[in-house]
Structures are given as C-alpha cells and as structure tokens.
Amino acid sequence: MADHEITEYERKRLENIKRNDEMLAALKIQSRINDLSTVNKRQRTESKSYKKSPTKNLKPETPVVLRRSLRTRGVPPDAISACGLKDDYDETRVSKILKLNFSPVKKVSPRAPVPLAMRDAYTSDDALDQKLIQTISGFSKKFQLSENNKFPCDLVKGVEKNEDFEAPKVRKMASGSVKVEALKLEPKNIARVVPGRIMDVRFFPTADVTMVAVGNKFGNIGFWNVDIENDDGNGIYMYCPHSGPISGIVIDPFAMSKMFSSCYDGFIRLMDVEKEVFDLIYSSEHSVYSISQSPHDTKSLYFSEGYGGINMWDLKAGKSLSSWNLHDNRINTIDFNSENSNILATSSTDGTACIWDLRHMNADKPKSLSTVCHKRAVHSAYFSPSGRFLATTSVDDRIALSTGENYEDTSMVYHDNQTGRWISTFRGKWGWDDSYVFIGNMKRGVDIISVAGKKIVSTLRSELISAIPCRFDAHPCKVGMLAGATSGGQVYIWSL
DNA sequence: ATGACAATTATTACG
DNA sequence: CGTAATCCATTGTCAT
C-alpha cells in the first residue's frame, strides 16, 4: 500500500478536531459537575483564591494601576475556580452557614434549581459581604422610608400618598446635555471587579451611593462601591450565583434591594438583600439571552429565551403571562420606550430589530410595528431617553438611528463592530438626552456618535484603559457618569 | 438546502 | 517579556 502523505492541511484539521473534541468533553464534564455538585465533594485544600501573598504582576511604572487591585489579585483567573464550582468549597464556610441558621442544606451549586444563600455564593475569603448587604439595604431602605415624593433619581410623578407601591410610577432618568469633552476618567474610578469577560454592567439607580453591579461570563456577579476609599476592603464584592455567562442585570429603581440576573444556563435569579438569598425566579432548558423590565410595570419581567422567544413573567404569580415567538434567532436585547411603555424593541441575531406594541400582541407570532433591517446580527436596540429615536447596533458595521412616526426614518452610521470572539459585542447606548450614543471601539476608546451629525464626533481615550470597553451603562441619576466594562473584568467610570 | 469546520479576534496568567 | 491558553460568537466556505 502506498502510504498517504498527510498534507499540512489535513494534519491541521485533525488536530483541530481533536482539540474541539477535548473541549466539548471538558464542557460536558463541567456541566455534569454542576448538575451533581450537591453530591460532589471535591475539594482542594489550596485554592488559588485563598493564597495569601499576592504576586504583583502589574508593572509599577505603568499608569495602568487598577485601583486597589491587591485584594482582587487573589482571584483565580479561570472560570471554574472563580465560581467555586468545582474546587474551592471549604468547610469553614459550611459551618458558618450552619451557625447562621440557614437551612442545613448541603453545598448548593448555582446550577441547582433552588434559592442560594448569599453567603453561600460569596466568593471572597473574608466576610465582607455583610458590608455590602448593609450598604444596599441602607440606601434602599432610606428610599422606602422617605416621603413619597422623594424617590431616587428625583424621578417620580403620579405617586399616591399611600404606602402602597401599586401606585403608578414612572421612571424618569436624570436628563441633560453633556459636553462630551468634559467627561473625565480618574484613576480612582478604575477597578477590576471580577475575573474574565464582563457581559453586563449596571449602576444602582440612586444618587446616594455610586455603585455598579457587573455580571461576567463565568456566572459571577461583582459589586463595586466606588465611594469606599480606604477603610477595610476595597468596595469590591463578588458572588457566584450562576453557572454560566450572565446575560443581563435588572435593578428596579423602586426596590433596589432586589436585583434580577439572567443567565445562559437558563436561570433567572433575584438577589434579595433583605432575605440574603439569590432566589430562583425561573429556570429553563433554554438559554436566557436578555432581560428587561417595563418602567411602568415592575410586577412583571420580560426576558428572551432560546431562538427568538420572549416571555412575559408575572413575578407575583410566578408564572408566564404570555410568550411570543418574535424572531428567527436569538434575541439579544429587549428595551422599553420610556415615554410609552406599551412599546418595546427587540434586537436579534436574525439580522433585524423590531418594534412591538404590547396592545397588539395576541398571536404567537405577532406582527411588528416596524422593523429595522441589517445585513448581519443585531446586537442591541435601545430607545433614546425621550423615546423618539431607536439606536441599533449590528455586526454589519452599522449603527442605525431610526425616528419618525413608526421609526421608519432610518440613517446608518458606519462603525467597526468586529469584536471577534473574545470581546463582548458592542452595543450603542444612549447618554442622558437624545444627542449622543456611546459605543466602544477596538482601539480601547469610546466613540461618541452625534445624532444630529449622524457620525462619530468624538472619542474618549485614556492611557489608563488597558482593555477594550465593550459594555456600558449611563448612570440613571447622575448626568455625565458613564461606566464601561471590559473583557478583562475592569470597570471604568467617566464623570464630569 | 444543510451541516461541519476554519479563521477571526484580545486579554491575561504564567513561564 | 514573550507566549500559551482561552473555547457556549459569528460567518463564509466547502463538503455532503
């Protein structure tokens, strides 16, 4: 037999196949571990997150000094140990939990479809989580006890003078025009909050404390209280309430002690600071790709699932009120029009963004009010603060700005959106009025698109930025405060 | 048409 | 300081 010389191409291909198989196998094993982890008791005595002497690997001369990074230094780089899923569950924590009179459950994995004690999900070595809990319940209580017309963000109208929170409420963002040149990034407003890729970043909707929550690819949720300067701790707290990439975070401005998070693992949890648990709200076979709440109706939750489905979930009843199949592929964002909360926009990998009217959605596959068509996947569709514009971002390297009666008047702005595999997709986000959209670029800057000029008018740049900021949040109460999050777990906060 | 596969990309931990 | 390892995105291309 003539022996076949293996061509370079074939060799490479075989290698790839082998690698992929190994990777798949590893993923499967991991998910098995997650499923079985109630019984699984693998423990390694020396988990990296408990190592004492942190090795400084930030070049001292570089200006890229992540604020108070020493403490986060110990956070292990890889997903699994970061989440404590497989190898860093320690007995001391179990006994602490038992002492604290939590139900004597065995180890609870974030994948188990049950509530998860916050302390159980806390991933740092010291017990500073209580401090976070105090902070959050502090400002959320303050808000609840204050007079009825004193809500966070000065944002209320139409609130009745009773204690009943059923009263119609409207969330009004702090608005105003910003001179974009005035936005500054200071070293103290930089921190690494979690390891790995950040999928979503969100400010707490209060002016009392500057605090962000981020969710990463590994299922961690990190908090950063930016106001904490130099007392014990660095204002950074990390939990692992999920077993996969966190697709969205929602904080109801009228109940800030409760925070929703959705995950590719199909779970939606509610962090309830009063009960000190990550409650289980919803669990599914399918991935949950986005989550949103109507500004009017905070009794229900909207989220997208699988390949094009949307659910309207009643929080009180704990069941789905409606579900629709709106797209041919995954829905990446859901956003409500702040001026008319019957109107919502979805963006989808099927290449379209659609605007829907909740009053006309009876069929399983309803007809959209209007559709913005792109040539490739659409990764976000957000209404402007006034609701008059819709900004969609697509991998076809376009940002569409749509306006008019039915948003039929669309103009396209070119923007390089080729983020590749390691960077979370870009999403053009509105600032504090209808004039600007903020979006990251591949050169570690933040492009600012002017709606009037239909082009990039400015770019935020800084030597302090060590990675590409890809996910953003504009502070709902503080005009000019913008948080950007990277694939390396850092958060940058620009402010006036 | 459908499906499998390669190439692409940036960040970081580690040697 | 260079480099291996990351690995639930996306798309075009080539095979079936």
Coordinates of C-alpha atoms (C1' of nucleotides) in Angstrom, one line a residue:
Chain A
M1 CA 0.0 0.0 0.0
A2 CA 1.3 3.4 -0.9
D3 CA 1.3 5.3 2.3
H4 CA -0.6 8.5 2.1
E5 CA 1.4 11.5 2.9
I6 CA -0.7 13.6 5.2
T7 CA -0.9 17.1 3.9
E8 CA -0.3 20.0 6.2
Y9 CA -3.9 20.9 5.8
E10 CA -5.2 17.5 6.9
R11 CA -2.8 17.4 9.8
K12 CA -4.0 20.8 11.0
R13 CA -7.6 19.8 10.5
L14 CA -7.2 16.6 12.5
E15 CA -5.5 18.5 15.3
N16 CA -8.4 20.9 15.4
I17 CA -10.9 18.2 15.5
K18 CA -9.1 16.6 18.4
R19 CA -8.9 19.8 20.2
N20 CA -12.6 20.5 19.7
D21 CA -13.5 17.1 21.0
E22 CA -11.5 17.6 24.1
M23 CA -13.0 20.9 24.7
L24 CA -16.5 19.6 24.2
A25 CA -15.8 16.8 26.5
A26 CA -14.5 19.2 29.1
L27 CA -17.6 21.3 28.8
K28 CA -19.8 18.3 29.2
I29 CA -17.9 17.2 32.2
Q30 CA -18.2 20.6 33.7
S31 CA -21.9 20.7 33.3
R32 CA -22.2 17.2 34.9
I33 CA -20.2 18.5 37.8
N34 CA -22.6 21.4 38.1
D35 CA -25.6 19.1 38.0
L36 CA -24.2 16.7 40.5
S37 CA -22.4 19.1 42.7
T38 CA -24.8 18.7 45.5
V39 CA -23.2 15.3 46.0
N40 CA -19.9 16.3 44.6
K41 CA -17.4 17.0 47.3
R42 CA -14.2 17.6 45.5
Q43 CA -12.1 19.9 47.5
R44 CA -8.7 21.1 47.0
T45 CA -7.1 22.5 50.1
E46 CA -5.2 25.2 48.3
S47 CA -7.5 27.1 46.2
K48 CA -5.8 30.0 44.5
S49 CA -8.3 32.4 45.8
Y50 CA -7.1 31.8 49.3
K51 CA -3.5 32.3 48.6
K52 CA -2.0 35.0 50.8
S53 CA 1.0 36.5 49.2
P54 CA -0.3 38.2 46.1
T55 CA 2.2 38.5 43.4
K56 CA 2.2 41.8 41.9
N57 CA 2.2 41.5 38.2
L58 CA 1.1 44.9 37.3
K59 CA 4.1 46.8 36.1
P60 CA 4.6 49.5 38.7
E61 CA 5.7 52.1 36.2
T62 CA 2.7 51.7 34.0
P63 CA -0.1 54.2 34.7
V64 CA -2.5 51.3 34.4
V65 CA -2.8 50.9 38.1
L66 CA -6.0 49.2 38.8
R67 CA -7.4 50.7 41.9
R68 CA -6.8 48.7 45.0
S69 CA -6.1 45.7 42.8
L70 CA -4.2 43.8 45.5
R71 CA -7.2 42.3 47.0
T72 CA -8.7 41.1 43.8
R73 CA -5.2 39.9 43.0
G74 CA -6.1 36.6 44.6
V75 CA -9.0 35.9 42.4
P76 CA -8.1 33.0 40.2
P77 CA -8.1 33.5 36.5
D78 CA -10.1 30.6 35.4
A79 CA -13.8 30.2 35.4
I80 CA -14.2 27.2 37.4
S81 CA -12.4 28.1 40.5
A82 CA -13.6 31.7 40.2
C83 CA -17.1 30.3 40.6
G84 CA -16.1 27.9 43.3
L85 CA -18.0 25.3 41.4
K86 CA -15.5 22.6 41.4
D87 CA -12.7 23.1 43.7
D88 CA -12.8 25.8 46.3
Y89 CA -15.7 25.0 48.5
D90 CA -14.3 25.0 52.0
E91 CA -15.6 23.5 55.2
T92 CA -15.3 26.6 57.2
R93 CA -17.9 28.3 55.1
V94 CA -20.2 25.4 55.6
S95 CA -20.0 25.7 59.3
K96 CA -20.5 29.4 59.2
I97 CA -23.7 28.9 57.3
L98 CA -25.0 26.3 59.6
K99 CA -24.3 28.6 62.6
L100 CA -26.2 31.3 60.8
N101 CA -29.2 29.1 60.8
F102 CA -29.6 28.8 57.2
S103 CA -31.4 25.7 56.3
P104 CA -28.8 22.9 56.7
V105 CA -28.6 22.3 53.0
K106 CA -25.5 20.6 51.7
K107 CA -23.5 22.5 49.3
V108 CA -25.7 24.3 46.8
S109 CA -24.5 24.8 43.3
P110 CA -25.6 27.8 41.4
R111 CA -27.0 25.3 38.9
A112 CA -29.3 23.7 41.5
P113 CA -32.8 24.9 41.0
V114 CA -33.2 26.3 44.5
P115 CA -32.5 29.5 46.3
L116 CA -28.9 30.2 47.1
A117 CA -27.8 31.9 50.3
M118 CA -25.8 35.0 49.5
R119 CA -23.2 33.9 52.0
D120 CA -23.0 30.6 50.2
A121 CA -22.4 32.3 46.9
Y122 CA -19.9 34.8 48.2
T123 CA -16.5 34.1 46.7
S124 CA -14.1 36.1 48.7
D125 CA -12.3 34.8 51.7
D126 CA -13.4 37.3 54.3
A127 CA -16.9 38.0 55.5
L128 CA -17.2 41.5 54.0
D129 CA -20.4 40.5 52.2
Q130 CA -22.3 41.8 55.2
K131 CA -20.9 45.2 54.5
L132 CA -22.3 45.2 51.0
I133 CA -25.7 44.0 52.3
Q134 CA -25.7 46.8 54.8
T135 CA -24.9 49.3 52.1
I136 CA -27.6 48.2 49.8
S137 CA -30.2 47.8 52.4
G138 CA -29.2 51.2 53.7
F139 CA -29.9 53.2 50.6
S140 CA -32.9 51.1 49.5
K141 CA -34.5 51.5 52.9
K142 CA -33.8 55.1 53.0
F143 CA -35.7 55.4 49.8
Q144 CA -38.5 53.3 51.0
L145 CA -39.0 55.2 54.2
S146 CA -38.7 58.6 52.8
E147 CA -41.7 60.6 51.9
N148 CA -43.5 59.5 48.9
N149 CA -42.3 62.2 46.6
K150 CA -38.7 61.7 47.4
F151 CA -37.7 58.8 45.2
P152 CA -34.3 58.1 43.9
C153 CA -33.2 60.0 40.8
D154 CA -35.8 62.6 41.6
L155 CA -37.9 60.6 39.4
V156 CA -41.4 60.3 40.3
K157 CA -44.6 61.5 39.3
G158 CA -48.1 60.3 40.0
V159 CA -47.2 58.5 43.2
E160 CA -50.1 58.4 45.6
K161 CA -49.7 59.4 49.2
N162 CA -50.2 55.9 50.5
E163 CA -47.6 53.3 51.2
D164 CA -48.8 51.2 48.5
F165 CA -46.3 50.6 45.8
E166 CA -49.0 49.7 43.3
A167 CA -49.4 53.4 42.6
P168 CA -48.5 54.2 39.0
K169 CA -44.9 55.1 38.8
V170 CA -42.8 56.4 36.0
R171 CA -39.1 56.2 35.9
K172 CA -37.6 59.3 34.6
M173 CA -33.9 59.3 34.1
A174 CA -31.9 62.2 35.0
S175 CA -31.5 64.0 31.8
G176 CA -29.5 66.8 30.4
S177 CA -27.0 67.7 27.8
V178 CA -23.3 66.9 28.3
K179 CA -20.3 68.4 26.8
V180 CA -18.6 65.2 25.9
E181 CA -15.2 66.8 26.1
A182 CA -15.8 67.3 29.8
L183 CA -16.0 63.6 30.6
K184 CA -13.0 62.6 32.6
L185 CA -11.6 59.3 33.7
E186 CA -9.8 59.4 37.0
P187 CA -7.5 56.6 38.3
K188 CA -9.7 56.2 41.4
N189 CA -12.6 55.4 39.2
I190 CA -11.0 52.3 37.8
A191 CA -11.2 48.8 39.2
R192 CA -11.1 45.2 38.4
V193 CA -14.3 43.9 39.8
V194 CA -14.5 40.3 38.5
P195 CA -12.2 38.0 36.5
G196 CA -12.9 37.4 32.9
R197 CA -15.3 38.9 30.4
I198 CA -18.0 41.2 31.7
M199 CA -21.3 40.7 29.9
D200 CA -23.4 43.5 31.6
V201 CA -22.7 46.4 33.8
R202 CA -25.3 48.4 35.7
F203 CA -25.4 51.3 38.1
F204 CA -27.6 51.2 41.1
P205 CA -30.3 53.8 40.3
T206 CA -29.6 56.0 43.3
A207 CA -27.7 59.2 43.7
D208 CA -26.7 58.4 47.3
V209 CA -24.0 55.8 46.5
T210 CA -22.1 55.2 43.4
M211 CA -22.3 51.5 42.9
V212 CA -22.2 49.2 40.0
A213 CA -23.1 45.6 39.5
V214 CA -21.4 43.6 36.8
G215 CA -22.0 40.1 35.5
N216 CA -19.3 38.0 33.8
K217 CA -19.0 35.0 31.6
F218 CA -18.4 32.6 34.5
G219 CA -21.6 33.4 36.4
N220 CA -20.0 35.8 38.8
I221 CA -21.8 39.0 39.9
G222 CA -19.4 41.6 41.2
F223 CA -20.3 44.8 43.0
W224 CA -18.2 47.9 43.3
N225 CA -18.9 50.6 45.7
V226 CA -16.9 53.4 44.2
D227 CA -17.3 55.7 47.2
I228 CA -15.4 53.5 49.6
E229 CA -11.9 54.9 49.6
N230 CA -9.7 53.4 52.2
D231 CA -11.3 51.6 55.0
D232 CA -11.2 47.9 55.3
G233 CA -12.0 46.2 52.0
N234 CA -11.8 48.0 48.7
G235 CA -15.5 48.2 48.0
I236 CA -15.5 45.2 45.7
Y237 CA -17.6 42.2 46.5
M238 CA -18.1 39.1 44.4
Y239 CA -20.6 36.3 44.3
C240 CA -21.2 33.4 42.1
P241 CA -25.0 32.9 41.8
H242 CA -24.9 31.4 38.3
S243 CA -23.2 28.7 36.4
G244 CA -22.8 30.3 33.0
P245 CA -22.5 33.7 31.3
I246 CA -24.7 36.3 32.8
S247 CA -26.8 37.8 30.1
G248 CA -28.5 40.6 31.9
I249 CA -29.0 42.5 35.2
V250 CA -32.0 44.5 36.2
I251 CA -32.4 46.7 39.2
D252 CA -35.9 48.1 39.9
P253 CA -35.4 51.7 41.0
F254 CA -38.3 51.3 43.3
A255 CA -36.9 48.3 45.1
M256 CA -33.2 48.5 45.0
S257 CA -32.7 45.7 47.5
K258 CA -33.8 43.3 44.7
M259 CA -31.8 42.7 41.7
F260 CA -32.5 40.3 38.8
S261 CA -30.0 38.4 36.8
S262 CA -30.4 36.2 33.8
C263 CA -28.0 33.6 32.6
Y264 CA -27.2 31.4 29.6
D265 CA -27.7 28.5 31.9
G266 CA -31.4 29.1 31.7
F267 CA -31.9 30.6 35.2
I268 CA -33.2 33.9 36.4
R269 CA -32.3 34.8 39.9
L270 CA -33.4 37.5 42.2
M271 CA -30.8 38.8 44.7
D272 CA -32.9 39.8 47.7
V273 CA -30.7 41.7 50.1
E274 CA -33.3 41.5 52.9
K275 CA -33.6 37.8 52.7
E276 CA -29.9 37.5 51.9
V277 CA -30.5 35.0 49.1
F278 CA -30.3 34.6 45.4
D279 CA -33.8 33.4 44.9
L280 CA -34.7 31.3 41.9
I281 CA -37.3 33.1 39.7
Y282 CA -37.2 31.0 36.6
S283 CA -35.4 28.0 35.2
S284 CA -35.4 26.6 31.8
E285 CA -33.7 24.2 29.4
H286 CA -33.1 27.1 27.1
S287 CA -30.6 29.9 27.5
V288 CA -31.9 33.2 28.7
Y289 CA -30.3 35.9 26.5
S290 CA -31.7 39.1 27.8
I291 CA -33.9 40.5 30.5
S292 CA -35.8 43.7 30.9
Q293 CA -38.5 45.4 32.9
S294 CA -41.1 47.8 31.9
P295 CA -40.7 51.2 33.6
H296 CA -44.4 51.2 34.4
D297 CA -45.0 47.6 35.4
T298 CA -42.4 46.3 37.7
K299 CA -44.6 43.4 38.7
S300 CA -43.5 41.6 35.6
L301 CA -40.3 40.7 33.9
Y302 CA -39.6 40.3 30.2
F303 CA -36.9 38.0 29.0
S304 CA -35.8 36.3 25.8
E305 CA -35.2 32.6 25.6
G306 CA -33.8 30.2 23.1
Y307 CA -34.1 31.0 19.4
G308 CA -36.4 34.0 19.2
G309 CA -38.8 33.6 22.1
I310 CA -39.9 36.2 24.6
N311 CA -41.6 35.6 27.9
M312 CA -43.7 38.0 30.0
W313 CA -43.3 36.7 33.5
D314 CA -45.6 37.6 36.4
L315 CA -43.5 37.9 39.5
K316 CA -46.3 37.6 41.9
A317 CA -47.9 34.6 40.4
G318 CA -44.6 33.1 39.5
K319 CA -45.7 32.1 36.0
S320 CA -45.7 33.2 32.5
L321 CA -48.4 35.6 31.4
S322 CA -47.6 35.4 27.7
S323 CA -44.9 34.2 25.4
W324 CA -44.3 35.0 21.8
N325 CA -42.0 33.9 19.1
L326 CA -40.7 37.1 17.8
H327 CA -37.6 36.3 15.9
D328 CA -35.9 33.5 13.9
N329 CA -32.8 33.6 16.1
R330 CA -31.7 34.6 19.5
I331 CA -33.0 37.9 20.9
N332 CA -30.1 39.9 22.2
T333 CA -31.8 42.9 23.9
I334 CA -35.2 44.0 25.0
D335 CA -35.9 47.6 25.6
F336 CA -39.0 49.6 26.6
N337 CA -39.8 53.0 25.3
S338 CA -39.7 55.3 28.3
E339 CA -42.5 57.5 27.1
N340 CA -44.8 54.8 26.0
S341 CA -44.2 51.6 27.8
N342 CA -46.5 49.7 25.5
I343 CA -43.8 49.9 23.0
L344 CA -40.7 47.8 23.1
A345 CA -37.8 47.0 20.8
T346 CA -36.0 43.7 20.3
S347 CA -32.7 43.1 18.6
S348 CA -31.9 39.7 17.2
T349 CA -29.2 37.7 15.6
D350 CA -31.6 37.1 12.7
G351 CA -30.4 40.5 11.4
T352 CA -33.4 42.6 12.4
A353 CA -34.5 44.8 15.2
C354 CA -38.3 45.1 15.7
I355 CA -40.6 47.4 17.5
W356 CA -43.7 45.9 19.1
D357 CA -46.8 47.2 20.6
L358 CA -47.9 45.2 23.6
R359 CA -51.5 46.1 22.9
H360 CA -51.5 44.3 19.6
M361 CA -49.7 41.1 20.5
N362 CA -52.3 38.3 20.6
A363 CA -50.9 35.9 18.2
D364 CA -48.0 33.6 18.9
K365 CA -46.1 35.3 16.1
P366 CA -47.4 38.9 16.1
K367 CA -46.7 41.5 13.6
S368 CA -44.2 44.1 14.4
L369 CA -45.0 47.8 14.3
S370 CA -41.8 48.4 12.4
T371 CA -38.6 46.6 11.5
V372 CA -35.0 47.9 11.2
C373 CA -33.1 45.6 8.8
H374 CA -29.4 45.0 9.0
K375 CA -27.2 42.7 7.0
R376 CA -26.0 40.7 9.9
A377 CA -26.8 40.0 13.5
V378 CA -28.2 42.9 15.5
H379 CA -26.8 43.1 19.0
S380 CA -28.8 45.9 20.5
A381 CA -31.8 48.1 20.0
Y382 CA -32.2 50.9 22.5
F383 CA -34.7 53.8 22.7
S384 CA -33.4 57.2 23.3
P385 CA -34.3 58.9 26.6
S386 CA -37.2 60.8 25.0
G387 CA -38.3 57.7 23.1
R388 CA -38.1 59.5 19.8
F389 CA -35.1 57.6 18.5
L390 CA -34.1 54.0 18.3
A391 CA -30.4 53.1 18.0
T392 CA -29.5 49.6 16.8
T393 CA -26.0 48.1 16.6
S394 CA -25.1 45.4 14.2
V395 CA -22.1 43.3 13.2
D396 CA -22.7 44.6 9.7
D397 CA -20.6 47.6 11.0
R398 CA -23.6 49.9 11.1
I399 CA -25.4 51.8 13.8
A400 CA -28.9 52.6 12.7
L401 CA -30.7 55.7 14.1
S402 CA -34.4 55.5 13.5
T403 CA -37.0 58.1 14.1
G404 CA -40.4 59.2 12.9
E405 CA -43.9 58.2 13.5
N406 CA -43.1 54.5 13.2
Y407 CA -39.3 54.8 13.3
E408 CA -39.3 54.4 9.5
D409 CA -36.8 57.2 9.0
T410 CA -33.5 55.4 9.4
S411 CA -30.0 56.7 8.9
M412 CA -26.9 54.5 9.1
V413 CA -23.7 55.4 10.7
Y414 CA -20.6 53.4 10.0
H415 CA -18.8 51.9 12.9
D416 CA -16.4 49.0 13.2
N417 CA -18.2 46.4 15.2
Q418 CA -16.0 43.4 14.5
T419 CA -15.3 42.4 18.1
G420 CA -14.3 38.8 17.3
R421 CA -14.6 36.0 19.7
W422 CA -13.1 37.3 22.9
I423 CA -14.7 40.7 23.2
S424 CA -18.4 41.0 24.1
T425 CA -20.3 42.5 21.2
F426 CA -20.6 46.3 21.1
R427 CA -23.9 47.9 21.9
G428 CA -24.5 51.6 21.2
K429 CA -26.0 53.1 24.3
W430 CA -27.7 56.4 24.9
G431 CA -26.4 59.1 27.1
W432 CA -28.7 61.5 29.1
D433 CA -30.6 63.0 26.2
D434 CA -31.2 62.4 22.6
S435 CA -27.9 63.9 21.3
Y436 CA -25.3 61.1 21.8
V437 CA -24.8 57.4 21.5
F438 CA -21.8 55.9 23.2
I439 CA -20.1 52.8 21.9
G440 CA -16.7 51.1 22.5
N441 CA -14.2 50.7 19.7
M442 CA -11.5 48.2 19.0
K443 CA -8.8 50.7 19.9
R444 CA -9.7 50.9 23.6
G445 CA -11.7 54.1 23.2
V446 CA -15.3 55.1 23.4
D447 CA -16.8 56.5 20.3
I448 CA -19.4 59.2 20.7
I449 CA -22.0 59.3 17.9
S450 CA -23.9 62.5 17.4
V451 CA -27.5 62.0 16.4
A452 CA -27.6 65.4 14.7
G453 CA -24.4 64.9 12.8
K454 CA -25.0 61.2 12.1
K455 CA -21.4 60.5 12.7
I456 CA -18.7 59.9 15.3
V457 CA -17.9 63.3 16.7
S458 CA -15.6 62.4 19.5
T459 CA -13.7 59.6 21.1
L460 CA -13.0 59.1 24.8
R461 CA -9.4 57.8 25.1
S462 CA -7.1 57.3 28.0
E463 CA -3.8 55.8 28.8
L464 CA -5.4 54.4 31.8
I465 CA -7.5 52.0 29.8
S466 CA -5.9 48.6 29.4
A467 CA -8.6 46.8 27.5
I468 CA -11.5 47.4 25.2
P469 CA -14.6 48.7 26.9
C470 CA -17.4 46.8 25.4
R471 CA -20.4 47.1 27.7
F472 CA -21.7 50.4 29.1
D473 CA -24.2 52.0 31.4
A474 CA -25.1 55.6 31.7
H475 CA -25.9 56.5 35.3
P476 CA -29.7 57.0 35.6
C477 CA -29.4 59.6 38.2
K478 CA -26.0 61.3 37.5
V479 CA -25.7 63.1 34.2
G480 CA -22.3 62.6 32.7
M481 CA -21.4 59.4 34.6
L482 CA -20.7 56.6 32.3
A483 CA -19.5 53.1 33.2
G484 CA -17.6 51.0 30.7
A485 CA -16.7 47.3 31.3
T486 CA -14.1 45.2 29.6
S487 CA -13.4 41.6 28.7
G488 CA -10.8 41.6 31.5
G489 CA -13.2 42.3 34.3
Q490 CA -12.3 46.0 34.7
V491 CA -14.8 48.8 35.1
Y492 CA -14.0 52.4 34.1
I493 CA -16.2 55.2 35.2
W494 CA -16.1 58.5 33.4
S495 CA -17.7 61.5 35.0
L496 CA -17.9 65.2 34.8
Chain B
dA1 C1' -30.6 23.2 1.4
dT2 C1' -27.9 21.8 5.3
dG3 C1' -24.0 20.9 8.1
dA4 C1' -19.3 20.7 9.6
dC5 C1' -15.3 23.4 10.1
dA6 C1' -11.6 27.2 10.0
dA7 C1' -10.4 31.6 10.9
dT8 C1' -11.0 35.5 13.3
dT9 C1' -10.4 38.4 17.5
dA10 C1' -7.9 40.4 22.8
dT11 C1' -6.5 39.6 27.4
dT12 C1' -4.2 37.5 30.9
dA13 C1' -1.6 34.3 33.7
dC14 C1' 2.4 32.1 33.7
dG15 C1' 7.0 30.5 32.2
Chain C
dC1 C1' 8.9 39.8 28.3
dG2 C1' 7.1 36.6 25.2
dT3 C1' 3.6 33.2 24.7
dA4 C1' 0.3 29.6 25.6
dA5 C1' -4.4 29.3 26.7
dT6 C1' -8.8 31.0 26.5
dC7 C1' -13.0 27.9 23.9
dC8 C1' -21.4 28.4 24.8
dA9 C1' -19.6 34.1 18.6
dT10 C1' -20.1 34.6 14.1
dT11 C1' -19.6 33.9 9.3
dG12 C1' -18.1 32.2 4.9
dT13 C1' -16.6 28.2 2.7
dC14 C1' -16.5 23.7 1.4
dA15 C1' -18.4 19.3 1.6
dT16 C1' -22.4 16.3 1.5

